[in-house]
Amino acid sequence: MDEWEEQETATSGTCALTSDTSTGGTQGDFWNSDHGEFQGGESLHFFLTDGDGQNNTAERSSFSRRGGRGRGVCGAGGGGVVLVISVEYLLMWLASVCNTGHGDTPAENADASDRPRVTYVPPPPSEDEESIFSHYESGVNFDKYDEILVDVSGTNPPPAIMTFDEAALCESLKRNVSKSGYVKPTPVQKHGIPIISAGRDLMACAQTGSGKTAAFLLPILQQLMADGAAASCFSEMQEPDAIIVAPTRELINQIYLEARKFAYGTCVRPVVVYGGVSTGHQIRDLLRGCNVLCGTPGRLLDMIGRGKVGLTKVRYLVLDEADRMLDMGFEPDMRRLVASPGMPSKENRQTLMFSATFPEDIQRLAADFLKTDYLFLAVGIVGGACSDVEQTFVQVTKFAKRDQLIDLLKSTGSERTMVFVETKRQADFIATILCQEKFPTTSIHGDREQWQREQALGDFRSGKCSVLVATSVGARGLDIPDVQFVVNFDLPNNIDEYVHRIGRTGRCGNTGRAVSFYDPGADSELARSLVTILSKAQQEVPSWLEESAFSGHSPSGFNPPRKHFASTDLRKGPQGGFFQDGSVTSQLAAQTAADDEEWE
C-alpha cells in the first residue's frame, strides 16, 4: 500500500448531540451563570421556545454540556437540569458546532494538521454523451453581445474572429463545440481565442456569464491536439501542459467539466484536484494521465509537494477569477506556485488571467506574472454588472431583513433563487428558517463538508431545492441554469463581490433579477459604488440611495463612472496612449486625473 493511502483515516461529516456530561469542556460561563450551575454527571434537557420564553414543544431531548453560549432559562430539578432555550439560539449554536470543513483558502488550511484525514470520494462524472453535452439555451438578449464595446490594448493584437470556423479548430473540437450548443462566439471569445492562439499573455475582463471559460479552454486544447499531446499513465509524476487555478472547489470542478466536455473523444485528458476529497483518490486519478490540470491553490501545491505533479512541461498557466487569486489571501500561494522547482519563467510560458473585475491594485500585482507585452482585453462595462440583470434595492434595518426575505420569496413562487449572506453561521441559520417557512432550501459555505456542498449544489441544480443560501463561496463563476433571482440578504463589503454575486443570474443572454437589502447603518460605505454600478447598467437609482451616496457619510475616494469601461489598462496614459515604459507601477495618479476629466 502506498504511503499516501496508509495515512488516511476515516472522518465523519455528521454532528451528534450527546447526553454524556461526565467530562469537562465548556466554551464560556453560560453553564455557571446566574441561572444555576450545571454539575458534571447530571443530565441536561431542553425545551424549545419561540424566543419569549413560551414553550413551543412537548418534546425533550438530550443536550451536550459542550456548547456555545445561548439565551434561555436554566434550572435544576429531578436530578438533572432543564434548559429552556429559544429556537433561534439553538439553531445558531447548531450551525456553529456541526460544520467543520476542509477548505482551499489559506485561512481554512491554516490548521489542517489538526484535522482528521478526508476520505470522501465524489461520484464519478457521467460518461453519458447526452449528459456531458447538456446545456441551457441562450436567452433573448444573446444577440446584444454583438453590440458590446470591446477594447484591446497592447502592442500588435491579432484580429478578432467572427465565427468558430475562423478559429481553425480541429474537427474533434469543432464537433464538441457544436454539441455544446455554441453557435457564434461571444465578444470575449472573438478576441480572446486569437490572442491566446497567437501565443500572447492576456489579462481579460468581461462581464459575468459571457463565456470566459471557453475563451481560454478552446485555444489551449487546440494547440495541445495540434502538437500531438497525449496523456501517459506510466509515470509516477505527471507533467501537465496546462495548469488552471481557481479560488473555489465548485468553480474549479465546473471548469474541469467544461474541459472534459471539449476534450471528449480526443487524446487530451483533464484532471481536477481540490480540497475536501480523498487525496489518495485524486492521486490515483492523476496517475492515469494528465494534460490539463485544474486545481484549487492548496491541493495543487500539495500535489506538487508530494512529487506527483511536475512543472517542467507547463506551457499555459491560467488564473480564473484572477482578481481573487491575486488578493492578499491567495497571492502568497500563487507566488509559491510560479516559484516552484521546474516551473518555467513567465518568459517561457503563456500566462492568462480572466475575471469580471480587475481593480487597479490587482493589475499591478498581475504584472509580476505576465510578460511585459501582455494584452489587456476589456469587454463591455468591465467591472460592472450585467445589464440583463434588473437590480432593485430595498432599504431595511438589520432585524427586519428576515421578514422582508420571507415576503419576497412568497411573491416569487418557485423561481430558482440564490440568497447571499456574509457569514457561514448566518447561511445555515437563514436556510433553516426558510425550511421552517416551507421553502425548500439548502446552503453552501466553506465550513460544510465537501459531500454536503456537492449535494447542496446538486439539489439546487435539479430543482429539489428552489432556494440556495450561500456565502461568498458561491459568488464566483458558478454557472447554474435558470437562476432567475438573486437576493443580497447582506451586502458584501466591496463592490466587486456585489458584481460577482448578481452575475449568478442573467447569464448567456438570459434575463434575471437581483434584490439587495440595504441597511443604512451598515452599508453606507458601499453607497457611492452602488450608484456607479446602477448608472453604468442604465438602471434606476433610488433617491434615498443617491442621497446616502453623496451625504458625506460615504468614503471620499470615489471614482465616478467612466463613459464606456469601468476598468482600463493601467499602462495607458490619460489620453488613451501608452506610457513610454509600459509599466503599471506608477499610473494611478494619471488614471485618476483621466477619470475626473471624463466625469466633468
JSON list of N, CA and C in Angstrom, two decimals, residues 2 17 55 57 79 115 122 149 194 210 249 263 274 295 306 323 336 342 372 393 457 484 579:
[
{"chain": "A", "resi": 2, "resn": "ASP", "atom": "N", "xyz": [0.53, 2.23, -0.82]},
{"chain": "A", "resi": 2, "resn": "ASP", "atom": "CA", "xyz": [1.30, 3.45, -0.87]},
{"chain": "A", "resi": 2, "resn": "ASP", "atom": "C", "xyz": [1.17, 4.23, 0.42]},
{"chain": "A", "resi": 17, "resn": "LEU", "atom": "N", "xyz": [-25.51, 15.09, 19.04]},
{"chain": "A", "resi": 17, "resn": "LEU", "atom": "CA", "xyz": [-25.74, 15.66, 20.37]},
{"chain": "A", "resi": 17, "resn": "LEU", "atom": "C", "xyz": [-25.73, 14.50, 21.35]},
{"chain": "A", "resi": 55, "resn": "ASN", "atom": "N", "xyz": [-43.15, 27.91, 25.91]},
{"chain": "A", "resi": 55, "resn": "ASN", "atom": "CA", "xyz": [-42.80, 26.57, 25.47]},
{"chain": "A", "resi": 55, "resn": "ASN", "atom": "C", "xyz": [-43.46, 26.26, 24.14]},
{"chain": "A", "resi": 57, "resn": "THR", "atom": "N", "xyz": [-42.78, 23.22, 22.35]},
{"chain": "A", "resi": 57, "resn": "THR", "atom": "CA", "xyz": [-42.84, 21.80, 22.05]},
{"chain": "A", "resi": 57, "resn": "THR", "atom": "C", "xyz": [-42.85, 20.99, 23.33]},
{"chain": "A", "resi": 79, "resn": "GLY", "atom": "N", "xyz": [-32.96, 15.65, 39.62]},
{"chain": "A", "resi": 79, "resn": "GLY", "atom": "CA", "xyz": [-31.68, 15.02, 39.37]},
{"chain": "A", "resi": 79, "resn": "GLY", "atom": "C", "xyz": [-31.03, 15.49, 38.11]},
{"chain": "A", "resi": 115, "resn": "ARG", "atom": "N", "xyz": [-6.68, 18.43, 11.75]},
{"chain": "A", "resi": 115, "resn": "ARG", "atom": "CA", "xyz": [-7.91, 17.82, 11.29]},
{"chain": "A", "resi": 115, "resn": "ARG", "atom": "C", "xyz": [-7.68, 16.36, 10.90]},
{"chain": "A", "resi": 122, "resn": "PRO", "atom": "N", "xyz": [-15.93, 11.56, -4.33]},
{"chain": "A", "resi": 122, "resn": "PRO", "atom": "CA", "xyz": [-17.14, 12.00, -5.03]},
{"chain": "A", "resi": 122, "resn": "PRO", "atom": "C", "xyz": [-17.56, 10.99, -6.09]},
{"chain": "A", "resi": 149, "resn": "LEU", "atom": "N", "xyz": [-19.22, 47.02, -26.56]},
{"chain": "A", "resi": 149, "resn": "LEU", "atom": "CA", "xyz": [-17.94, 47.63, -26.91]},
{"chain": "A", "resi": 149, "resn": "LEU", "atom": "C", "xyz": [-16.78, 46.79, -26.38]},
{"chain": "A", "resi": 194, "resn": "PRO", "atom": "N", "xyz": [-8.16, 34.26, -30.57]},
{"chain": "A", "resi": 194, "resn": "PRO", "atom": "CA", "xyz": [-6.99, 34.55, -31.43]},
{"chain": "A", "resi": 194, "resn": "PRO", "atom": "C", "xyz": [-5.78, 35.09, -30.64]},
{"chain": "A", "resi": 210, "resn": "SER", "atom": "N", "xyz": [-20.35, 35.56, -19.65]},
{"chain": "A", "resi": 210, "resn": "SER", "atom": "CA", "xyz": [-20.10, 35.93, -21.05]},
{"chain": "A", "resi": 210, "resn": "SER", "atom": "C", "xyz": [-19.22, 34.94, -21.80]},
{"chain": "A", "resi": 249, "resn": "ARG", "atom": "N", "xyz": [-13.70, 25.34, -4.86]},
{"chain": "A", "resi": 249, "resn": "ARG", "atom": "CA", "xyz": [-13.83, 23.96, -5.33]},
{"chain": "A", "resi": 249, "resn": "ARG", "atom": "C", "xyz": [-14.90, 23.83, -6.40]},
{"chain": "A", "resi": 263, "resn": "ALA", "atom": "N", "xyz": [-12.80, 18.26, -24.60]},
{"chain": "A", "resi": 263, "resn": "ALA", "atom": "CA", "xyz": [-11.77, 17.27, -24.95]},
{"chain": "A", "resi": 263, "resn": "ALA", "atom": "C", "xyz": [-12.35, 15.88, -25.19]},
{"chain": "A", "resi": 274, "resn": "TYR", "atom": "N", "xyz": [-8.87, 19.18, -5.74]},
{"chain": "A", "resi": 274, "resn": "TYR", "atom": "CA", "xyz": [-9.33, 20.24, -4.83]},
{"chain": "A", "resi": 274, "resn": "TYR", "atom": "C", "xyz": [-9.53, 19.63, -3.45]},
{"chain": "A", "resi": 295, "resn": "GLY", "atom": "N", "xyz": [-7.07, 22.95, -10.60]},
{"chain": "A", "resi": 295, "resn": "GLY", "atom": "CA", "xyz": [-6.94, 22.79, -9.15]},
{"chain": "A", "resi": 295, "resn": "GLY", "atom": "C", "xyz": [-7.16, 24.06, -8.37]},
{"chain": "A", "resi": 306, "resn": "ARG", "atom": "N", "xyz": [4.14, 16.64, -2.95]},
{"chain": "A", "resi": 306, "resn": "ARG", "atom": "CA", "xyz": [4.22, 15.18, -2.83]},
{"chain": "A", "resi": 306, "resn": "ARG", "atom": "C", "xyz": [5.01, 14.54, -3.98]},
{"chain": "A", "resi": 323, "resn": "ASP", "atom": "N", "xyz": [-8.59, 38.27, -10.07]},
{"chain": "A", "resi": 323, "resn": "ASP", "atom": "CA", "xyz": [-8.52, 39.30, -9.03]},
{"chain": "A", "resi": 323, "resn": "ASP", "atom": "C", "xyz": [-8.55, 38.67, -7.65]},
{"chain": "A", "resi": 336, "resn": "ARG", "atom": "N", "xyz": [4.20, 31.12, -4.63]},
{"chain": "A", "resi": 336, "resn": "ARG", "atom": "CA", "xyz": [4.82, 29.82, -4.38]},
{"chain": "A", "resi": 336, "resn": "ARG", "atom": "C", "xyz": [4.72, 28.93, -5.61]},
{"chain": "A", "resi": 342, "resn": "GLY", "atom": "N", "xyz": [11.10, 23.80, -11.30]},
{"chain": "A", "resi": 342, "resn": "GLY", "atom": "CA", "xyz": [10.68, 23.30, -12.60]},
{"chain": "A", "resi": 342, "resn": "GLY", "atom": "C", "xyz": [9.70, 24.20, -13.32]},
{"chain": "A", "resi": 372, "resn": "THR", "atom": "N", "xyz": [5.94, 41.48, -20.31]},
{"chain": "A", "resi": 372, "resn": "THR", "atom": "CA", "xyz": [5.73, 42.94, -20.37]},
{"chain": "A", "resi": 372, "resn": "THR", "atom": "C", "xyz": [4.83, 43.34, -21.53]},
{"chain": "A", "resi": 393, "resn": "PHE", "atom": "N", "xyz": [-33.17, 47.77, -5.02]},
{"chain": "A", "resi": 393, "resn": "PHE", "atom": "CA", "xyz": [-32.67, 47.92, -3.65]},
{"chain": "A", "resi": 393, "resn": "PHE", "atom": "C", "xyz": [-33.83, 48.22, -2.71]},
{"chain": "A", "resi": 457, "resn": "LEU", "atom": "N", "xyz": [-25.45, 21.76, -4.05]},
{"chain": "A", "resi": 457, "resn": "LEU", "atom": "CA", "xyz": [-25.48, 22.24, -5.43]},
{"chain": "A", "resi": 457, "resn": "LEU", "atom": "C", "xyz": [-26.32, 21.33, -6.31]},
{"chain": "A", "resi": 484, "resn": "GLN", "atom": "N", "xyz": [-33.22, 32.56, -11.63]},
{"chain": "A", "resi": 484, "resn": "GLN", "atom": "CA", "xyz": [-33.98, 33.75, -12.02]},
{"chain": "A", "resi": 484, "resn": "GLN", "atom": "C", "xyz": [-33.84, 34.90, -11.05]},
{"chain": "A", "resi": 579, "resn": "PHE", "atom": "N", "xyz": [2.11, 54.80, -21.81]},
{"chain": "A", "resi": 579, "resn": "PHE", "atom": "CA", "xyz": [3.30, 55.40, -21.23]},
{"chain": "A", "resi": 579, "resn": "PHE", "atom": "C", "xyz": [4.52, 54.81, -21.92]}
]
